[in-house]
């Protein structure tokens, strides 16, 4: 620790801190534009000037290293005048268009001009103007507003790993551009809007929609991937206007994927806002009572084992718990949350979790990806891998993959093979990378759904596990054998035990006609056409997507922004989302629908409030009692019996196939979103070419 | 005030020729393999010179920058940044002869206006940045070329023509037009930046100084 004196107050800060960080540690606010905690230091805005004792002139604190006993003054006349002068320069070419600027109200330049500026300008000449750039369907540019802090350049180069933005030309003509007109190819491009301190980069889809102070802000969890990104839903007048990330260093740092940010317009389209009942082959709108009565009649006399339920990818744990309890009360154990047919070793919770936690990536020193493409399955996690890759330096974080990538992973990856066969070699220590894992002190294996949705998933997972045990991936105090999920509901569903019971059917057999009545809880990614024609399908969900067309009864549910829900991320972190807006029309929160219907059926569920339901969840699995944490449990009590051991440990020779056909269209919400459709159109073409 | 970055006629492809390849080998030798991005400026020059040699217009098309980025394993935008930053790299096609008039204070005091005027008159160019109708000359205004002792300077491609004035400039351009390249350096009777008409000081040789003793 180094002792520095900030405005007369001594503070102890770690060596290597900059003067700016030391000032922040002392509780002093330092204005800044180019400095960003998670980006490299550029030092070009000069707004963070402070006075340092015995320094001949004010210093830019963001890039100034501290030394023992250094005296920093953040609020002297010299500093104030320096800031005023810097601000005057910054404003010389900045247009006075705050009234028509989307950044207005949340603009660093606006706030700091107000706080530190001089209030007048002495500039008489013409201001410069810069042509706007087309950065694709997500980021809108008004380049005249740019103050050239280069945060966007550093973000796209360092964090996103897609170096496409740069500052070209010099002096008066300098401008931020891609140089060649092209859309940014990053799945994290929305974060450019957040890092931009002015209104140069703003959100294209929500341009001119609302002012930042008009939003009602609600904390929530992103459901577009299994990372459980912490988000804030910003709504106005019952309508979700936009979604921004919240800071959580253990999950998403402060980034959010484009799908999570820009799918919001999908929440307003193709919504199911009233119950529908199929009469004589045609769906007719109905009231809740009509729907419940006709469903109850249909259920009458159907034995429990002929009723089944499949959970989709966006469900909260509350609704799954209610649905499970309800089906159990009807005598059914035909439950499955694995609509993609994935296989997990359910003998212990650790077997289906990202055990090292997301933050564990920061410590890892070797990584083997097995049938997973982090960039498209969890872009923010991919940024974390890249961050580790860059921090570790050349060769410090060797990464290998079994399975090809569709898009550039943004870090150097050694592709070992296309299919799982190479695992045998690794296990036998015959492959060079086995040695790399062996030598590493914190090695990590990530198994993805390209592997787990295959027929030979048990064999692949068993091989990974053996390899892990052999090479120290699983060791005292470190468990680097990770599963990266693609669905936000999956881990929560597994935790609550939404899997077939002792004699229950799994997804495939339920589809084949193993059940008479099939309850689809937001399950749209199934092969709908394989559902046997005799099956009576109940669809409970929020979007009129694939499954709703096949349904005989539609129960309109709430999307993730419209209900308080619990989600468990791929690392097993239990997180709560809060309701931001009300569901449209007659749509209701999903657990309430089930609770209400259970009463109609005469199997009333024993909870009337969300609190009671959550107490029930904690009862089923104690992990749900610890929100915000990862609870490590030796043996959770609601594990389904281990599926029949597949003794045949042979691999199929087929290469791994990506589980995500189109990153921008993976669930009902994103498929309903015009913005995502536009992205899909813009980005699919070059990707397809790149894949060839 | 904006950089017009994309001239309509970008060539479709670019490949370094044998002469350039030989130069590249030499340049790359100077940098460690993992730091070869440092060679970006020499390679840009090589590309620009090759374009001048082959097409008569020494500029760097986009495809050449992409090719350099590929060779040096760097992001293309990093090459664009470097090429657009330095005024010596031409990102637009130019004439066969690049006339660069220094108009910074010392040259201006010594008559760079006359040089500029002569350039305009001799080439038919109206403004800085333009290329003459015959495609032979591009006139550019440059900042201090660092040869103030010989002001005013007219730089033609890589050569400094020093101590210029109007008539000498016109004569130089006439020569260039005729395909002759006069020797670079002072246009008046002096050696480098030594005084006009020969040395003015240190005239005594060691022999004559010993005579005096």
mmCIF file of N, CA, C and O in Angstrom, chain A residues 184-269:
data_model
loop_
_atom_site.group_PDB
_atom_site.id
_atom_site.type_symbol
_atom_site.label_atom_id
_atom_site.label_comp_id
_atom_site.label_asym_id
_atom_site.label_seq_id
_atom_site.Cartn_x
_atom_site.Cartn_y
_atom_site.Cartn_z
ATOM 1 N N UNK A 184 -20.724 -2.556 -37.493
ATOM 2 C CA UNK A 184 -19.881 -3.198 -36.483
ATOM 3 C C UNK A 184 -20.302 -4.655 -36.349
ATOM 4 O O UNK A 184 -21.473 -4.964 -36.307
ATOM 5 N N UNK A 185 -19.346 -5.545 -36.258
ATOM 6 C CA UNK A 185 -19.701 -6.962 -36.232
ATOM 7 C C UNK A 185 -19.701 -7.541 -34.823
ATOM 8 O O UNK A 185 -19.679 -8.736 -34.663
ATOM 9 N N UNK A 186 -19.723 -6.695 -33.829
ATOM 10 C CA UNK A 186 -19.658 -7.211 -32.467
ATOM 11 C C UNK A 186 -21.045 -7.475 -31.898
ATOM 12 O O UNK A 186 -21.992 -6.748 -32.198
ATOM 13 N N UNK A 187 -21.147 -8.504 -31.063
ATOM 14 C CA UNK A 187 -22.397 -8.756 -30.333
ATOM 15 C C UNK A 187 -22.470 -7.887 -29.090
ATOM 16 O O UNK A 187 -23.395 -7.992 -28.303
ATOM 17 N N UNK A 188 -21.458 -7.050 -28.897
ATOM 18 C CA UNK A 188 -21.430 -6.186 -27.719
ATOM 19 C C UNK A 188 -21.503 -4.713 -28.113
ATOM 20 O O UNK A 188 -21.207 -3.834 -27.316
ATOM 21 N N UNK A 189 -21.895 -4.445 -29.367
ATOM 22 C CA UNK A 189 -21.780 -3.070 -29.858
ATOM 23 C C UNK A 189 -22.663 -2.102 -29.081
ATOM 24 O O UNK A 189 -22.372 -0.916 -29.030
ATOM 25 N N UNK A 190 -23.730 -2.595 -28.464
ATOM 26 C CA UNK A 190 -24.595 -1.711 -27.696
ATOM 27 C C UNK A 190 -23.865 -1.023 -26.564
ATOM 28 O O UNK A 190 -24.238 0.073 -26.143
ATOM 29 N N UNK A 191 -22.811 -1.647 -26.069
ATOM 30 C CA UNK A 191 -22.064 -1.045 -24.957
ATOM 31 C C UNK A 191 -21.324 0.211 -25.381
ATOM 32 O O UNK A 191 -20.961 1.026 -24.529
ATOM 33 N N UNK A 192 -21.121 0.381 -26.685
ATOM 34 C CA UNK A 192 -20.494 1.615 -27.180
ATOM 35 C C UNK A 192 -21.352 2.809 -26.786
ATOM 36 O O UNK A 192 -20.837 3.887 -26.493
ATOM 37 N N UNK A 193 -22.664 2.586 -26.781
ATOM 38 C CA UNK A 193 -23.587 3.662 -26.430
ATOM 39 C C UNK A 193 -23.373 4.065 -24.977
ATOM 40 O O UNK A 193 -23.431 5.238 -24.631
ATOM 41 N N UNK A 194 -23.116 3.062 -24.134
ATOM 42 C CA UNK A 194 -22.906 3.352 -22.716
ATOM 43 C C UNK A 194 -21.554 4.001 -22.469
ATOM 44 O O UNK A 194 -21.441 4.885 -21.620
ATOM 45 N N UNK A 195 -20.520 3.555 -23.186
ATOM 46 C CA UNK A 195 -19.201 4.127 -22.893
ATOM 47 C C UNK A 195 -19.051 5.519 -23.491
ATOM 48 O O UNK A 195 -18.263 6.311 -22.992
ATOM 49 N N UNK A 196 -19.805 5.828 -24.535
ATOM 50 C CA UNK A 196 -19.695 7.159 -25.140
ATOM 51 C C UNK A 196 -20.174 8.209 -24.148
ATOM 52 O O UNK A 196 -21.310 8.178 -23.713
ATOM 53 N N UNK A 197 -19.311 9.162 -23.772
ATOM 54 C CA UNK A 197 -19.698 10.128 -22.745
ATOM 55 C C UNK A 197 -20.594 11.234 -23.281
ATOM 56 O O UNK A 197 -21.141 12.003 -22.515
ATOM 57 N N UNK A 198 -20.721 11.309 -24.602
ATOM 58 C CA UNK A 198 -21.565 12.354 -25.193
ATOM 59 C C UNK A 198 -22.616 11.694 -26.078
ATOM 60 O O UNK A 198 -22.802 10.490 -26.030
ATOM 61 N N UNK A 199 -23.290 12.459 -26.877
ATOM 62 C CA UNK A 199 -24.365 11.913 -27.698
ATOM 63 C C UNK A 199 -23.920 11.513 -29.084
ATOM 64 O O UNK A 199 -24.728 11.446 -30.003
ATOM 65 N N UNK A 200 -22.640 11.207 -29.246
ATOM 66 C CA UNK A 200 -22.160 10.832 -30.574
ATOM 67 C C UNK A 200 -22.646 9.446 -30.955
ATOM 68 O O UNK A 200 -23.016 9.191 -32.089
ATOM 69 N N UNK A 201 -22.625 8.519 -30.005
ATOM 70 C CA UNK A 201 -23.111 7.178 -30.253
ATOM 71 C C UNK A 201 -24.327 6.948 -29.364
ATOM 72 O O UNK A 201 -24.222 6.945 -28.139
ATOM 73 N N UNK A 202 -25.476 6.797 -29.985
ATOM 74 C CA UNK A 202 -26.694 6.555 -29.217
ATOM 75 C C UNK A 202 -27.417 5.362 -29.822
ATOM 76 O O UNK A 202 -27.034 4.867 -30.881
ATOM 77 N N UNK A 203 -28.448 4.915 -29.138
ATOM 78 C CA UNK A 203 -29.172 3.726 -29.591
ATOM 79 C C UNK A 203 -30.060 4.075 -30.774
ATOM 80 O O UNK A 203 -30.870 4.996 -30.703
ATOM 81 N N UNK A 204 -29.874 3.355 -31.870
ATOM 82 C CA UNK A 204 -30.667 3.638 -33.062
ATOM 83 C C UNK A 204 -32.128 3.244 -32.884
ATOM 84 O O UNK A 204 -33.015 4.020 -33.206
ATOM 85 N N UNK A 205 -32.388 2.037 -32.345
ATOM 86 C CA UNK A 205 -33.804 1.652 -32.274
ATOM 87 C C UNK A 205 -34.634 2.568 -31.377
ATOM 88 O O UNK A 205 -35.813 2.777 -31.640
ATOM 89 N N UNK A 206 -34.048 3.116 -30.311
ATOM 90 C CA UNK A 206 -34.866 3.928 -29.401
ATOM 91 C C UNK A 206 -34.593 5.419 -29.574
ATOM 92 O O UNK A 206 -34.848 6.203 -28.674
ATOM 93 N N UNK A 207 -34.090 5.798 -30.745
ATOM 94 C CA UNK A 207 -33.786 7.208 -30.979
ATOM 95 C C UNK A 207 -35.047 8.057 -30.870
ATOM 96 O O UNK A 207 -36.088 7.706 -31.413
ATOM 97 N N UNK A 208 -34.935 9.159 -30.156
ATOM 98 C CA UNK A 208 -36.018 10.149 -30.016
ATOM 99 C C UNK A 208 -37.271 9.586 -29.352
ATOM 100 O O UNK A 208 -38.363 10.081 -29.589
ATOM 101 N N UNK A 209 -37.135 8.512 -28.558
ATOM 102 C CA UNK A 209 -38.325 7.928 -27.946
ATOM 103 C C UNK A 209 -38.649 8.536 -26.586
ATOM 104 O O UNK A 209 -39.805 8.688 -26.257
ATOM 105 N N UNK A 210 -37.633 8.808 -25.790
ATOM 106 C CA UNK A 210 -37.919 9.279 -24.440
ATOM 107 C C UNK A 210 -36.686 9.941 -23.860
ATOM 108 O O UNK A 210 -35.590 9.833 -24.408
ATOM 109 N N UNK A 211 -36.877 10.629 -22.751
ATOM 110 C CA UNK A 211 -35.778 11.260 -22.032
ATOM 111 C C UNK A 211 -35.391 10.393 -20.852
ATOM 112 O O UNK A 211 -36.233 9.742 -20.244
ATOM 113 N N UNK A 212 -34.121 10.461 -20.491
ATOM 114 C CA UNK A 212 -33.632 9.541 -19.463
ATOM 115 C C UNK A 212 -34.358 9.726 -18.134
ATOM 116 O O UNK A 212 -34.517 8.783 -17.383
ATOM 117 N N UNK A 213 -34.803 10.946 -17.844
ATOM 118 C CA UNK A 213 -35.435 11.153 -16.534
ATOM 119 C C UNK A 213 -36.901 10.717 -16.531
ATOM 120 O O UNK A 213 -37.532 10.718 -15.497
ATOM 121 N N UNK A 214 -37.419 10.358 -17.691
ATOM 122 C CA UNK A 214 -38.813 9.916 -17.718
ATOM 123 C C UNK A 214 -38.974 8.441 -17.391
ATOM 124 O O UNK A 214 -40.070 7.958 -17.167
ATOM 125 N N UNK A 215 -37.869 7.729 -17.421
ATOM 126 C CA UNK A 215 -37.968 6.283 -17.252
ATOM 127 C C UNK A 215 -38.222 5.895 -15.816
ATOM 128 O O UNK A 215 -37.655 6.477 -14.888
ATOM 129 N N UNK A 216 -39.032 4.854 -15.659
ATOM 130 C CA UNK A 216 -39.130 4.169 -14.368
ATOM 131 C C UNK A 216 -38.128 3.024 -14.443
ATOM 132 O O UNK A 216 -38.163 2.230 -15.382
ATOM 133 N N UNK A 217 -37.234 2.973 -13.498
ATOM 134 C CA UNK A 217 -36.128 2.027 -13.614
ATOM 135 C C UNK A 217 -36.322 0.839 -12.669
ATOM 136 O O UNK A 217 -36.611 1.030 -11.491
ATOM 137 N N UNK A 218 -36.174 -0.344 -13.214
ATOM 138 C CA UNK A 218 -36.390 -1.557 -12.437
ATOM 139 C C UNK A 218 -35.223 -2.508 -12.642
ATOM 140 O O UNK A 218 -34.812 -2.748 -13.776
ATOM 141 N N UNK A 219 -34.722 -3.063 -11.555
ATOM 142 C CA UNK A 219 -33.621 -4.011 -11.668
ATOM 143 C C UNK A 219 -34.144 -5.363 -12.122
ATOM 144 O O UNK A 219 -35.171 -5.828 -11.661
ATOM 145 N N UNK A 220 -33.397 -5.972 -13.024
ATOM 146 C CA UNK A 220 -33.853 -7.247 -13.541
ATOM 147 C C UNK A 220 -32.670 -8.081 -14.001
ATOM 148 O O UNK A 220 -31.513 -7.714 -13.794
ATOM 149 N N UNK A 221 -32.988 -9.206 -14.601
ATOM 150 C CA UNK A 221 -31.973 -10.134 -15.076
ATOM 151 C C UNK A 221 -32.247 -10.412 -16.552
ATOM 152 O O UNK A 221 -33.376 -10.648 -16.950
ATOM 153 N N UNK A 222 -31.204 -10.367 -17.338
ATOM 154 C CA UNK A 222 -31.339 -10.627 -18.769
ATOM 155 C C UNK A 222 -31.620 -12.115 -18.999
ATOM 156 O O UNK A 222 -31.023 -12.970 -18.357
ATOM 157 N N UNK A 223 -32.524 -12.387 -19.942
ATOM 158 C CA UNK A 223 -32.882 -13.796 -20.176
ATOM 159 C C UNK A 223 -32.400 -14.304 -21.534
ATOM 160 O O UNK A 223 -32.713 -15.415 -21.933
ATOM 161 N N UNK A 224 -31.648 -13.461 -22.248
ATOM 162 C CA UNK A 224 -31.303 -13.852 -23.616
ATOM 163 C C UNK A 224 -30.177 -14.882 -23.673
ATOM 164 O O UNK A 224 -30.014 -15.566 -24.657
ATOM 165 N N UNK A 225 -29.362 -14.934 -22.641
ATOM 166 C CA UNK A 225 -28.417 -16.040 -22.555
ATOM 167 C C UNK A 225 -28.347 -16.487 -21.103
ATOM 168 O O UNK A 225 -29.006 -15.924 -20.234
ATOM 169 N N UNK A 226 -27.568 -17.518 -20.846
ATOM 170 C CA UNK A 226 -27.600 -18.137 -19.524
ATOM 171 C C UNK A 226 -26.659 -17.458 -18.539
ATOM 172 O O UNK A 226 -26.463 -17.937 -17.439
ATOM 173 N N UNK A 227 -26.102 -16.318 -18.943
ATOM 174 C CA UNK A 227 -25.126 -15.656 -18.083
ATOM 175 C C UNK A 227 -25.790 -14.974 -16.896
ATOM 176 O O UNK A 227 -25.184 -14.788 -15.859
ATOM 177 N N UNK A 228 -27.068 -14.603 -17.065
ATOM 178 C CA UNK A 228 -27.751 -13.900 -15.985
ATOM 179 C C UNK A 228 -27.250 -12.491 -15.815
ATOM 180 O O UNK A 228 -27.098 -11.987 -14.711
ATOM 181 N N UNK A 229 -26.987 -11.819 -16.941
ATOM 182 C CA UNK A 229 -26.523 -10.436 -16.924
ATOM 183 C C UNK A 229 -27.472 -9.568 -16.105
ATOM 184 O O UNK A 229 -28.681 -9.649 -16.272
ATOM 185 N N UNK A 230 -26.902 -8.765 -15.230
ATOM 186 C CA UNK A 230 -27.724 -7.859 -14.424
ATOM 187 C C UNK A 230 -28.111 -6.665 -15.271
ATOM 188 O O UNK A 230 -27.256 -5.980 -15.835
ATOM 189 N N UNK A 231 -29.415 -6.427 -15.368
ATOM 190 C CA UNK A 231 -29.861 -5.332 -16.218
ATOM 191 C C UNK A 231 -30.784 -4.405 -15.450
ATOM 192 O O UNK A 231 -31.267 -4.739 -14.373
ATOM 193 N N UNK A 232 -30.991 -3.257 -16.042
ATOM 194 C CA UNK A 232 -31.985 -2.339 -15.534
ATOM 195 C C UNK A 232 -32.981 -2.096 -16.654
ATOM 196 O O UNK A 232 -32.595 -1.723 -17.757
ATOM 197 N N UNK A 233 -34.234 -2.368 -16.341
ATOM 198 C CA UNK A 233 -35.278 -2.156 -17.339
ATOM 199 C C UNK A 233 -35.801 -0.740 -17.165
ATOM 200 O O UNK A 233 -36.160 -0.349 -16.062
ATOM 201 N N UNK A 234 -35.801 0.001 -18.244
ATOM 202 C CA UNK A 234 -36.277 1.373 -18.154
ATOM 203 C C UNK A 234 -37.564 1.483 -18.945
ATOM 204 O O UNK A 234 -37.595 1.266 -20.152
ATOM 205 N N UNK A 235 -38.635 1.790 -18.222
ATOM 206 C CA UNK A 235 -39.959 1.791 -18.823
ATOM 207 C C UNK A 235 -40.594 3.157 -18.696
ATOM 208 O O UNK A 235 -40.272 3.928 -17.790
ATOM 209 N N UNK A 236 -41.464 3.443 -19.618
ATOM 210 C CA UNK A 236 -42.238 4.676 -19.541
ATOM 211 C C UNK A 236 -43.675 4.367 -19.916
ATOM 212 O O UNK A 236 -43.910 3.768 -20.968
ATOM 213 N N UNK A 237 -44.597 4.731 -19.068
ATOM 214 C CA UNK A 237 -46.002 4.533 -19.355
ATOM 215 C C UNK A 237 -46.344 3.091 -19.685
ATOM 216 O O UNK A 237 -47.033 2.817 -20.660
ATOM 217 N N UNK A 238 -45.855 2.162 -18.904
ATOM 218 C CA UNK A 238 -46.227 0.771 -19.102
ATOM 219 C C UNK A 238 -45.574 0.102 -20.282
ATOM 220 O O UNK A 238 -45.977 -0.986 -20.697
ATOM 221 N N UNK A 239 -44.574 0.761 -20.838
ATOM 222 C CA UNK A 239 -43.917 0.194 -22.004
ATOM 223 C C UNK A 239 -42.408 0.150 -21.736
ATOM 224 O O UNK A 239 -41.836 1.161 -21.315
ATOM 225 N N UNK A 240 -41.803 -0.981 -21.962
ATOM 226 C CA UNK A 240 -40.363 -1.071 -21.759
ATOM 227 C C UNK A 240 -39.685 -0.335 -22.905
ATOM 228 O O UNK A 240 -39.863 -0.672 -24.077
ATOM 229 N N UNK A 241 -38.938 0.716 -22.584
ATOM 230 C CA UNK A 241 -38.319 1.518 -23.631
ATOM 231 C C UNK A 241 -36.910 1.038 -23.941
ATOM 232 O O UNK A 241 -36.488 1.016 -25.083
ATOM 233 N N UNK A 242 -36.179 0.707 -22.906
ATOM 234 C CA UNK A 242 -34.833 0.239 -23.184
ATOM 235 C C UNK A 242 -34.280 -0.538 -21.989
ATOM 236 O O UNK A 242 -34.833 -0.474 -20.888
ATOM 237 N N UNK A 243 -33.214 -1.219 -22.243
ATOM 238 C CA UNK A 243 -32.573 -2.031 -21.219
ATOM 239 C C UNK A 243 -31.092 -1.680 -21.195
ATOM 240 O O UNK A 243 -30.454 -1.607 -22.246
ATOM 241 N N UNK A 244 -30.593 -1.404 -20.025
ATOM 242 C CA UNK A 244 -29.164 -1.105 -19.879
ATOM 243 C C UNK A 244 -28.569 -2.038 -18.833
ATOM 244 O O UNK A 244 -29.282 -2.545 -17.977
ATOM 245 N N UNK A 245 -27.269 -2.289 -18.911
ATOM 246 C CA UNK A 245 -26.669 -3.197 -17.932
ATOM 247 C C UNK A 245 -26.468 -2.537 -16.577
ATOM 248 O O UNK A 245 -26.335 -1.313 -16.483
ATOM 249 N N UNK A 246 -26.465 -3.361 -15.542
ATOM 250 C CA UNK A 246 -26.045 -2.917 -14.223
ATOM 251 C C UNK A 246 -24.659 -3.496 -13.974
ATOM 252 O O UNK A 246 -24.285 -4.488 -14.573
ATOM 253 N N UNK A 247 -23.924 -2.864 -13.083
ATOM 254 C CA UNK A 247 -22.578 -3.355 -12.795
ATOM 255 C C UNK A 247 -22.666 -4.529 -11.825
ATOM 256 O O UNK A 247 -23.307 -4.438 -10.782
ATOM 257 N N UNK A 248 -22.087 -5.648 -12.211
ATOM 258 C CA UNK A 248 -21.907 -6.755 -11.286
ATOM 259 C C UNK A 248 -20.629 -7.468 -11.689
ATOM 260 O O UNK A 248 -20.609 -8.223 -12.667
ATOM 261 N N UNK A 249 -19.579 -7.196 -10.962
ATOM 262 C CA UNK A 249 -18.271 -7.715 -11.358
ATOM 263 C C UNK A 249 -18.222 -9.228 -11.380
ATOM 264 O O UNK A 249 -17.378 -9.816 -12.036
ATOM 265 N N UNK A 250 -19.110 -9.863 -10.645
ATOM 266 C CA UNK A 250 -19.053 -11.313 -10.596
ATOM 267 C C UNK A 250 -19.794 -11.952 -11.754
ATOM 268 O O UNK A 250 -19.709 -13.161 -11.955
ATOM 269 N N UNK A 251 -20.565 -11.171 -12.478
ATOM 270 C CA UNK A 251 -21.312 -11.744 -13.592
ATOM 271 C C UNK A 251 -20.918 -11.080 -14.912
ATOM 272 O O UNK A 251 -20.235 -11.668 -15.733
ATOM 273 N N UNK A 252 -21.352 -9.853 -15.085
ATOM 274 C CA UNK A 252 -21.224 -9.247 -16.403
ATOM 275 C C UNK A 252 -20.332 -8.018 -16.413
ATOM 276 O O UNK A 252 -20.281 -7.307 -17.410
ATOM 277 N N UNK A 253 -19.635 -7.743 -15.303
ATOM 278 C CA UNK A 253 -18.888 -6.487 -15.172
ATOM 279 C C UNK A 253 -19.843 -5.337 -15.447
ATOM 280 O O UNK A 253 -20.727 -5.111 -14.636
ATOM 281 N N UNK A 254 -19.707 -4.661 -16.593
ATOM 282 C CA UNK A 254 -20.765 -3.689 -16.874
ATOM 283 C C UNK A 254 -21.216 -3.758 -18.329
ATOM 284 O O UNK A 254 -21.614 -2.773 -18.912
ATOM 285 N N UNK A 255 -21.138 -4.946 -18.879
ATOM 286 C CA UNK A 255 -21.508 -5.086 -20.281
ATOM 287 C C UNK A 255 -22.818 -5.844 -20.431
ATOM 288 O O UNK A 255 -23.262 -6.566 -19.544
ATOM 289 N N UNK A 256 -23.401 -5.699 -21.597
ATOM 290 C CA UNK A 256 -24.646 -6.397 -21.915
ATOM 291 C C UNK A 256 -24.604 -6.748 -23.395
ATOM 292 O O UNK A 256 -24.142 -5.964 -24.213
ATOM 293 N N UNK A 257 -25.087 -7.926 -23.712
ATOM 294 C CA UNK A 257 -25.076 -8.340 -25.113
ATOM 295 C C UNK A 257 -26.133 -7.561 -25.901
ATOM 296 O O UNK A 257 -27.105 -7.073 -25.338
ATOM 297 N N UNK A 258 -25.920 -7.470 -27.200
ATOM 298 C CA UNK A 258 -26.850 -6.724 -28.048
ATOM 299 C C UNK A 258 -28.242 -7.316 -28.025
ATOM 300 O O UNK A 258 -29.239 -6.613 -28.085
ATOM 301 N N UNK A 259 -28.301 -8.652 -27.938
ATOM 302 C CA UNK A 259 -29.616 -9.296 -27.941
ATOM 303 C C UNK A 259 -30.371 -8.923 -26.679
ATOM 304 O O UNK A 259 -31.564 -8.644 -26.715
ATOM 305 N N UNK A 260 -29.676 -8.879 -25.571
ATOM 306 C CA UNK A 260 -30.329 -8.516 -24.317
ATOM 307 C C UNK A 260 -30.777 -7.065 -24.310
ATOM 308 O O UNK A 260 -31.787 -6.708 -23.737
ATOM 309 N N UNK A 261 -30.019 -6.222 -24.976
ATOM 310 C CA UNK A 261 -30.306 -4.797 -24.952
ATOM 311 C C UNK A 261 -31.375 -4.392 -25.956
ATOM 312 O O UNK A 261 -32.245 -3.583 -25.667
ATOM 313 N N UNK A 262 -31.296 -4.964 -27.138
ATOM 314 C CA UNK A 262 -32.133 -4.442 -28.220
ATOM 315 C C UNK A 262 -33.339 -5.306 -28.571
ATOM 316 O O UNK A 262 -34.041 -5.009 -29.529
ATOM 317 N N UNK A 263 -33.564 -6.396 -27.821
ATOM 318 C CA UNK A 263 -34.746 -7.211 -28.111
ATOM 319 C C UNK A 263 -36.021 -6.581 -27.576
ATOM 320 O O UNK A 263 -37.088 -7.133 -27.764
ATOM 321 N N UNK A 264 -35.899 -5.445 -26.886
ATOM 322 C CA UNK A 264 -37.064 -4.881 -26.205
ATOM 323 C C UNK A 264 -38.264 -4.674 -27.119
ATOM 324 O O UNK A 264 -39.406 -4.854 -26.689
ATOM 325 N N UNK A 265 -38.029 -4.315 -28.376
ATOM 326 C CA UNK A 265 -39.200 -4.060 -29.220
ATOM 327 C C UNK A 265 -39.946 -5.363 -29.527
ATOM 328 O O UNK A 265 -41.093 -5.329 -29.948
ATOM 329 N N UNK A 266 -39.285 -6.490 -29.285
ATOM 330 C CA UNK A 266 -39.977 -7.768 -29.425
ATOM 331 C C UNK A 266 -41.007 -7.991 -28.333
ATOM 332 O O UNK A 266 -41.908 -8.821 -28.473
ATOM 333 N N UNK A 267 -40.902 -7.241 -27.246
ATOM 334 C CA UNK A 267 -41.851 -7.410 -26.138
ATOM 335 C C UNK A 267 -43.209 -6.795 -26.455
ATOM 336 O O UNK A 267 -44.168 -6.999 -25.732
ATOM 337 N N UNK A 268 -43.256 -6.007 -27.522
ATOM 338 C CA UNK A 268 -44.511 -5.342 -27.851
ATOM 339 C C UNK A 268 -45.203 -5.987 -29.047
ATOM 340 O O UNK A 268 -46.287 -5.602 -29.410
ATOM 341 N N UNK A 269 -44.538 -6.951 -29.642
ATOM 342 C CA UNK A 269 -45.092 -7.526 -30.858
ATOM 343 C C UNK A 269 -45.398 -9.003 -30.686
ATOM 344 O O UNK A 269 -44.723 -9.686 -29.934
#
